[in-house]
Amino acid sequence: MNGFRPPLNLRVATPPTWAEAAIADPAALLSDHAHCEKKAALNALNLSQSFADTPRASVLLARLAEDELNHFRRVLEALQGFGWVLRPDQGNPYAQALHKLASKGLLDRLLIAALIEARSCERLWLLERAGTGHPDLGSALWLSFLLELERCEAGHALSYRSLAEERFGVLAESRLEWWLDREGEVILTLPWRSAVH
Ligand SMILES: [Fe+2]
Ligand SMILES: [Fe+2]
């Protein structure tokens, strides 16, 4: 184990050596993360269409989309601050692999979102630790931003899980157990690259 307690009890812990591979190309890492934050904002907005009849859930998803849009802007600003250019989106093989396994519509979309947030949280925590002493990613400003992101994504993981439980009841709990096994299998098959997943 790497010492981190993820918000959803992920089955597989990322080895701390992963972070060394991830920060090998910091501009690629930040570019990928900017694209991820943008997709997270869009995903929250898309999911809100399924909760139009539930005001509390609609507000929660709107707030979540705002958080992600704020993260997107700040990662872009960090790229600019470091003097790096946003690179093209290479896609996210982790999210793609999870979505390929989905078969239960909205329930799976919510649980996949929860898992991606939980895994992001774990990996941001590892990046925060690995960044200390790095010429660019070791700055106090960047490390405090990572800490803020990590806490925010942990809250998002719990929000998506609670949305799934409120809409689908006990089915959400058993399906999450199934998904935790699948997520553990998927994360072990993916090669490491300069990206959060
Ligand atoms: Fe985010
Ligand atoms: Fe998030």
mmCIF file of C-alpha atoms and ligand atoms in Angstrom:
data_model
loop_
_atom_site.group_PDB
_atom_site.id
_atom_site.type_symbol
_atom_site.label_atom_id
_atom_site.label_comp_id
_atom_site.label_asym_id
_atom_site.label_seq_id
_atom_site.Cartn_x
_atom_site.Cartn_y
_atom_site.Cartn_z
ATOM 1 C CA MET A 1 0.000 0.000 0.000
ATOM 2 C CA ASN A 2 1.147 3.589 -0.552
ATOM 3 C CA GLY A 3 -0.302 4.956 2.713
ATOM 4 C CA PHE A 4 -3.211 6.801 1.092
ATOM 5 C CA ARG A 5 -6.821 6.107 2.128
ATOM 6 C CA PRO A 6 -8.931 6.749 -0.973
ATOM 7 C CA PRO A 7 -12.511 7.944 -0.534
ATOM 8 C CA LEU A 8 -14.052 4.781 -2.062
ATOM 9 C CA ASN A 9 -11.688 2.068 -0.773
ATOM 10 C CA LEU A 10 -10.084 1.442 -4.150
ATOM 11 C CA ARG A 11 -8.910 -2.184 -4.378
ATOM 12 C CA VAL A 12 -5.478 -1.500 -5.876
ATOM 13 C CA ALA A 13 -2.994 1.044 -4.518
ATOM 14 C CA THR A 14 -0.795 2.859 -7.052
ATOM 15 C CA PRO A 15 2.896 2.268 -6.264
ATOM 16 C CA PRO A 16 4.674 5.524 -5.255
ATOM 17 C CA THR A 17 7.186 4.923 -8.107
ATOM 18 C CA TRP A 18 4.321 5.699 -10.505
ATOM 19 C CA ALA A 19 4.664 9.400 -9.679
ATOM 20 C CA GLU A 20 8.276 9.471 -10.913
ATOM 21 C CA ALA A 21 7.078 8.278 -14.335
ATOM 22 C CA ALA A 22 4.186 10.745 -14.290
ATOM 23 C CA ILE A 23 6.379 13.811 -13.659
ATOM 24 C CA ALA A 24 9.002 12.788 -16.244
ATOM 25 C CA ASP A 25 7.310 15.127 -18.750
ATOM 26 C CA PRO A 26 5.576 17.826 -16.655
ATOM 27 C CA ALA A 27 4.127 19.706 -19.660
ATOM 28 C CA ALA A 28 2.472 16.484 -20.875
ATOM 29 C CA LEU A 29 1.168 15.779 -17.367
ATOM 30 C CA LEU A 30 -0.394 19.232 -17.010
ATOM 31 C CA SER A 31 -1.794 19.178 -20.544
ATOM 32 C CA ASP A 32 -3.462 15.835 -19.949
ATOM 33 C CA HIS A 33 -4.814 17.070 -16.656
ATOM 34 C CA ALA A 34 -6.269 20.209 -18.232
ATOM 35 C CA HIS A 35 -8.170 18.041 -20.730
ATOM 36 C CA CYS A 36 -9.368 15.803 -17.871
ATOM 37 C CA GLU A 37 -10.708 18.750 -15.870
ATOM 38 C CA LYS A 38 -12.583 20.053 -18.908
ATOM 39 C CA LYS A 39 -14.120 16.611 -19.519
ATOM 40 C CA ALA A 40 -15.070 16.363 -15.842
ATOM 41 C CA ALA A 41 -16.943 19.694 -16.128
ATOM 42 C CA LEU A 42 -18.745 18.566 -19.285
ATOM 43 C CA ASN A 43 -19.599 15.210 -17.718
ATOM 44 C CA ALA A 44 -21.166 16.887 -14.672
ATOM 45 C CA LEU A 45 -23.245 19.141 -16.946
ATOM 46 C CA ASN A 46 -24.346 16.174 -19.064
ATOM 47 C CA LEU A 47 -25.300 14.186 -15.965
ATOM 48 C CA SER A 48 -27.379 17.110 -14.679
ATOM 49 C CA GLN A 49 -29.807 16.475 -17.559
ATOM 50 C CA SER A 50 -30.762 13.201 -15.844
ATOM 51 C CA PHE A 51 -31.582 15.044 -12.599
ATOM 52 C CA ALA A 52 -33.744 17.862 -13.940
ATOM 53 C CA ASP A 53 -36.596 16.643 -11.669
ATOM 54 C CA THR A 54 -34.394 16.661 -8.544
ATOM 55 C CA PRO A 55 -33.451 20.230 -7.538
ATOM 56 C CA ARG A 56 -30.891 19.273 -4.848
ATOM 57 C CA ALA A 57 -29.041 16.963 -7.263
ATOM 58 C CA SER A 58 -29.174 19.572 -10.056
ATOM 59 C CA VAL A 59 -27.589 22.170 -7.790
ATOM 60 C CA LEU A 60 -24.933 19.672 -6.637
ATOM 61 C CA LEU A 61 -23.990 18.827 -10.228
ATOM 62 C CA ALA A 62 -23.924 22.508 -11.246
ATOM 63 C CA ARG A 63 -21.549 23.214 -8.328
ATOM 64 C CA LEU A 64 -19.432 20.232 -9.300
ATOM 65 C CA ALA A 65 -19.209 21.464 -12.911
ATOM 66 C CA GLU A 66 -18.174 24.889 -11.577
ATOM 67 C CA ASP A 67 -15.410 23.281 -9.491
ATOM 68 C CA GLU A 68 -14.098 21.398 -12.528
ATOM 69 C CA LEU A 69 -14.236 24.459 -14.761
ATOM 70 C CA ASN A 70 -12.302 26.360 -12.083
ATOM 71 C CA HIS A 71 -9.699 23.536 -12.025
ATOM 72 C CA PHE A 72 -9.505 23.596 -15.844
ATOM 73 C CA ARG A 73 -8.791 27.338 -15.866
ATOM 74 C CA ARG A 74 -6.203 27.055 -13.121
ATOM 75 C CA VAL A 75 -4.347 24.169 -14.784
ATOM 76 C CA LEU A 76 -4.292 26.265 -18.003
ATOM 77 C CA GLU A 77 -2.930 29.194 -15.974
ATOM 78 C CA ALA A 78 -0.289 26.917 -14.444
ATOM 79 C CA LEU A 79 0.772 25.785 -17.939
ATOM 80 C CA GLN A 80 1.011 29.435 -18.949
ATOM 81 C CA GLY A 81 2.953 30.282 -15.788
ATOM 82 C CA PHE A 82 5.496 27.547 -16.446
ATOM 83 C CA GLY A 83 5.799 28.738 -20.067
ATOM 84 C CA TRP A 84 4.365 25.509 -21.496
ATOM 85 C CA VAL A 85 1.825 25.132 -24.280
ATOM 86 C CA LEU A 86 -1.306 22.983 -23.954
ATOM 87 C CA ARG A 87 -0.669 19.836 -25.969
ATOM 88 C CA PRO A 88 -3.359 18.028 -27.986
ATOM 89 C CA ASP A 89 -5.683 15.689 -26.110
ATOM 90 C CA GLN A 90 -4.258 12.156 -26.296
ATOM 91 C CA GLY A 91 -7.472 10.654 -24.913
ATOM 92 C CA ASN A 92 -7.875 8.876 -21.605
ATOM 93 C CA PRO A 93 -7.421 5.068 -21.926
ATOM 94 C CA TYR A 94 -8.433 4.603 -18.272
ATOM 95 C CA ALA A 95 -11.827 6.309 -18.630
ATOM 96 C CA GLN A 96 -12.350 4.659 -22.017
ATOM 97 C CA ALA A 97 -11.687 1.180 -20.566
ATOM 98 C CA LEU A 98 -14.180 1.789 -17.745
ATOM 99 C CA HIS A 99 -16.892 3.076 -20.098
ATOM 100 C CA LYS A 100 -16.452 -0.002 -22.314
ATOM 101 C CA LEU A 101 -17.482 -2.154 -19.329
ATOM 102 C CA ALA A 102 -20.619 -0.125 -18.589
ATOM 103 C CA SER A 103 -24.059 -1.643 -19.185
ATOM 104 C CA LYS A 104 -26.375 -0.020 -16.635
ATOM 105 C CA GLY A 105 -26.895 3.473 -18.065
ATOM 106 C CA LEU A 106 -27.080 6.312 -15.535
ATOM 107 C CA LEU A 107 -26.070 4.116 -12.578
ATOM 108 C CA ASP A 108 -22.800 3.148 -14.255
ATOM 109 C CA ARG A 109 -22.127 6.698 -15.445
ATOM 110 C CA LEU A 110 -22.396 7.945 -11.848
ATOM 111 C CA LEU A 111 -20.261 5.146 -10.420
ATOM 112 C CA ILE A 112 -17.586 5.510 -13.100
ATOM 113 C CA ALA A 113 -17.447 9.243 -12.333
ATOM 114 C CA ALA A 114 -17.060 8.400 -8.622
ATOM 115 C CA LEU A 115 -14.226 5.956 -9.347
ATOM 116 C CA ILE A 116 -12.362 8.358 -11.638
ATOM 117 C CA GLU A 117 -12.574 11.053 -8.955
ATOM 118 C CA ALA A 118 -11.312 8.644 -6.278
ATOM 119 C CA ARG A 119 -8.390 7.442 -8.417
ATOM 120 C CA SER A 120 -7.536 11.033 -9.371
ATOM 121 C CA CYS A 121 -7.510 11.939 -5.697
ATOM 122 C CA GLU A 122 -5.085 9.104 -4.873
ATOM 123 C CA ARG A 123 -2.747 10.025 -7.721
ATOM 124 C CA LEU A 124 -2.806 13.763 -6.991
ATOM 125 C CA TRP A 125 -1.731 12.837 -3.473
ATOM 126 C CA LEU A 126 1.219 10.845 -4.886
ATOM 127 C CA LEU A 127 2.115 13.712 -7.248
ATOM 128 C CA GLU A 128 2.078 16.157 -4.360
ATOM 129 C CA ARG A 129 4.592 14.008 -2.485
ATOM 130 C CA ALA A 130 6.786 13.361 -5.545
ATOM 131 C CA GLY A 131 6.814 17.042 -6.536
ATOM 132 C CA THR A 132 8.810 18.180 -3.507
ATOM 133 C CA GLY A 133 12.233 19.307 -4.746
ATOM 134 C CA HIS A 134 11.202 19.258 -8.427
ATOM 135 C CA PRO A 135 12.461 22.413 -10.222
ATOM 136 C CA ASP A 136 8.961 23.265 -11.532
ATOM 137 C CA LEU A 137 6.434 21.056 -9.754
ATOM 138 C CA GLY A 138 8.050 21.628 -6.341
ATOM 139 C CA SER A 139 6.837 25.242 -6.039
ATOM 140 C CA ALA A 140 4.751 25.954 -2.936
ATOM 141 C CA LEU A 141 1.991 27.414 -5.116
ATOM 142 C CA TRP A 142 1.728 24.293 -7.274
ATOM 143 C CA LEU A 143 1.873 21.905 -4.320
ATOM 144 C CA SER A 144 -0.874 23.796 -2.485
ATOM 145 C CA PHE A 145 -3.013 23.696 -5.650
ATOM 146 C CA LEU A 146 -2.504 19.899 -5.820
ATOM 147 C CA LEU A 147 -3.593 19.575 -2.204
ATOM 148 C CA GLU A 148 -6.707 21.624 -2.911
ATOM 149 C CA LEU A 149 -7.494 19.523 -6.010
ATOM 150 C CA GLU A 150 -6.997 16.304 -4.078
ATOM 151 C CA ARG A 151 -9.495 17.342 -1.391
ATOM 152 C CA CYS A 152 -11.991 18.633 -3.920
ATOM 153 C CA GLU A 153 -11.887 15.429 -6.042
ATOM 154 C CA ALA A 154 -12.359 13.345 -2.878
ATOM 155 C CA GLY A 155 -15.566 15.298 -2.211
ATOM 156 C CA HIS A 156 -16.675 14.741 -5.809
ATOM 157 C CA ALA A 157 -16.164 10.958 -5.483
ATOM 158 C CA LEU A 158 -18.491 10.943 -2.462
ATOM 159 C CA SER A 159 -21.019 13.207 -4.215
ATOM 160 C CA TYR A 160 -21.289 10.900 -7.232
ATOM 161 C CA ARG A 161 -21.639 7.868 -4.973
ATOM 162 C CA SER A 162 -24.407 9.543 -2.966
ATOM 163 C CA LEU A 163 -26.230 10.567 -6.173
ATOM 164 C CA ALA A 164 -26.108 6.904 -7.293
ATOM 165 C CA GLU A 165 -27.379 5.702 -3.897
ATOM 166 C CA GLU A 166 -30.193 8.257 -3.756
ATOM 167 C CA ARG A 167 -31.431 7.325 -7.237
ATOM 168 C CA PHE A 168 -30.783 3.560 -7.242
ATOM 169 C CA GLY A 169 -30.817 2.520 -3.571
ATOM 170 C CA VAL A 170 -29.128 -0.768 -2.571
ATOM 171 C CA LEU A 171 -28.464 -1.626 -6.220
ATOM 172 C CA ALA A 172 -25.892 1.192 -6.232
ATOM 173 C CA GLU A 173 -24.016 -0.392 -3.323
ATOM 174 C CA SER A 174 -23.721 -3.835 -4.940
ATOM 175 C CA ARG A 175 -22.863 -2.330 -8.319
ATOM 176 C CA LEU A 176 -20.120 -0.208 -6.724
ATOM 177 C CA GLU A 177 -18.570 -3.376 -5.261
ATOM 178 C CA TRP A 178 -18.564 -4.874 -8.782
ATOM 179 C CA TRP A 179 -17.039 -1.694 -10.201
ATOM 180 C CA LEU A 180 -14.302 -1.551 -7.578
ATOM 181 C CA ASP A 181 -13.101 -4.972 -8.771
ATOM 182 C CA ARG A 182 -13.223 -3.893 -12.433
ATOM 183 C CA GLU A 183 -11.432 -0.594 -11.717
ATOM 184 C CA GLY A 184 -8.654 -2.504 -9.941
ATOM 185 C CA GLU A 185 -8.244 -4.768 -12.976
ATOM 186 C CA VAL A 186 -8.222 -1.858 -15.422
ATOM 187 C CA ILE A 187 -5.700 0.275 -13.516
ATOM 188 C CA LEU A 188 -3.239 -2.641 -13.386
ATOM 189 C CA THR A 189 -3.305 -3.138 -17.172
ATOM 190 C CA LEU A 190 -2.553 0.476 -18.151
ATOM 191 C CA PRO A 191 1.021 1.541 -18.961
ATOM 192 C CA TRP A 192 2.362 4.466 -16.934
ATOM 193 C CA ARG A 193 2.680 7.773 -18.761
ATOM 194 C CA SER A 194 2.927 11.476 -17.927
ATOM 195 C CA ALA A 195 -0.748 11.702 -17.046
ATOM 196 C CA VAL A 196 -2.851 11.247 -13.911
ATOM 197 C CA HIS A 197 -4.295 7.987 -15.332
HETATM 198 FE FE FE B 1 -11.218 18.618 -10.852
HETATM 199 FE FE FE B 2 -13.616 16.245 -9.699
#
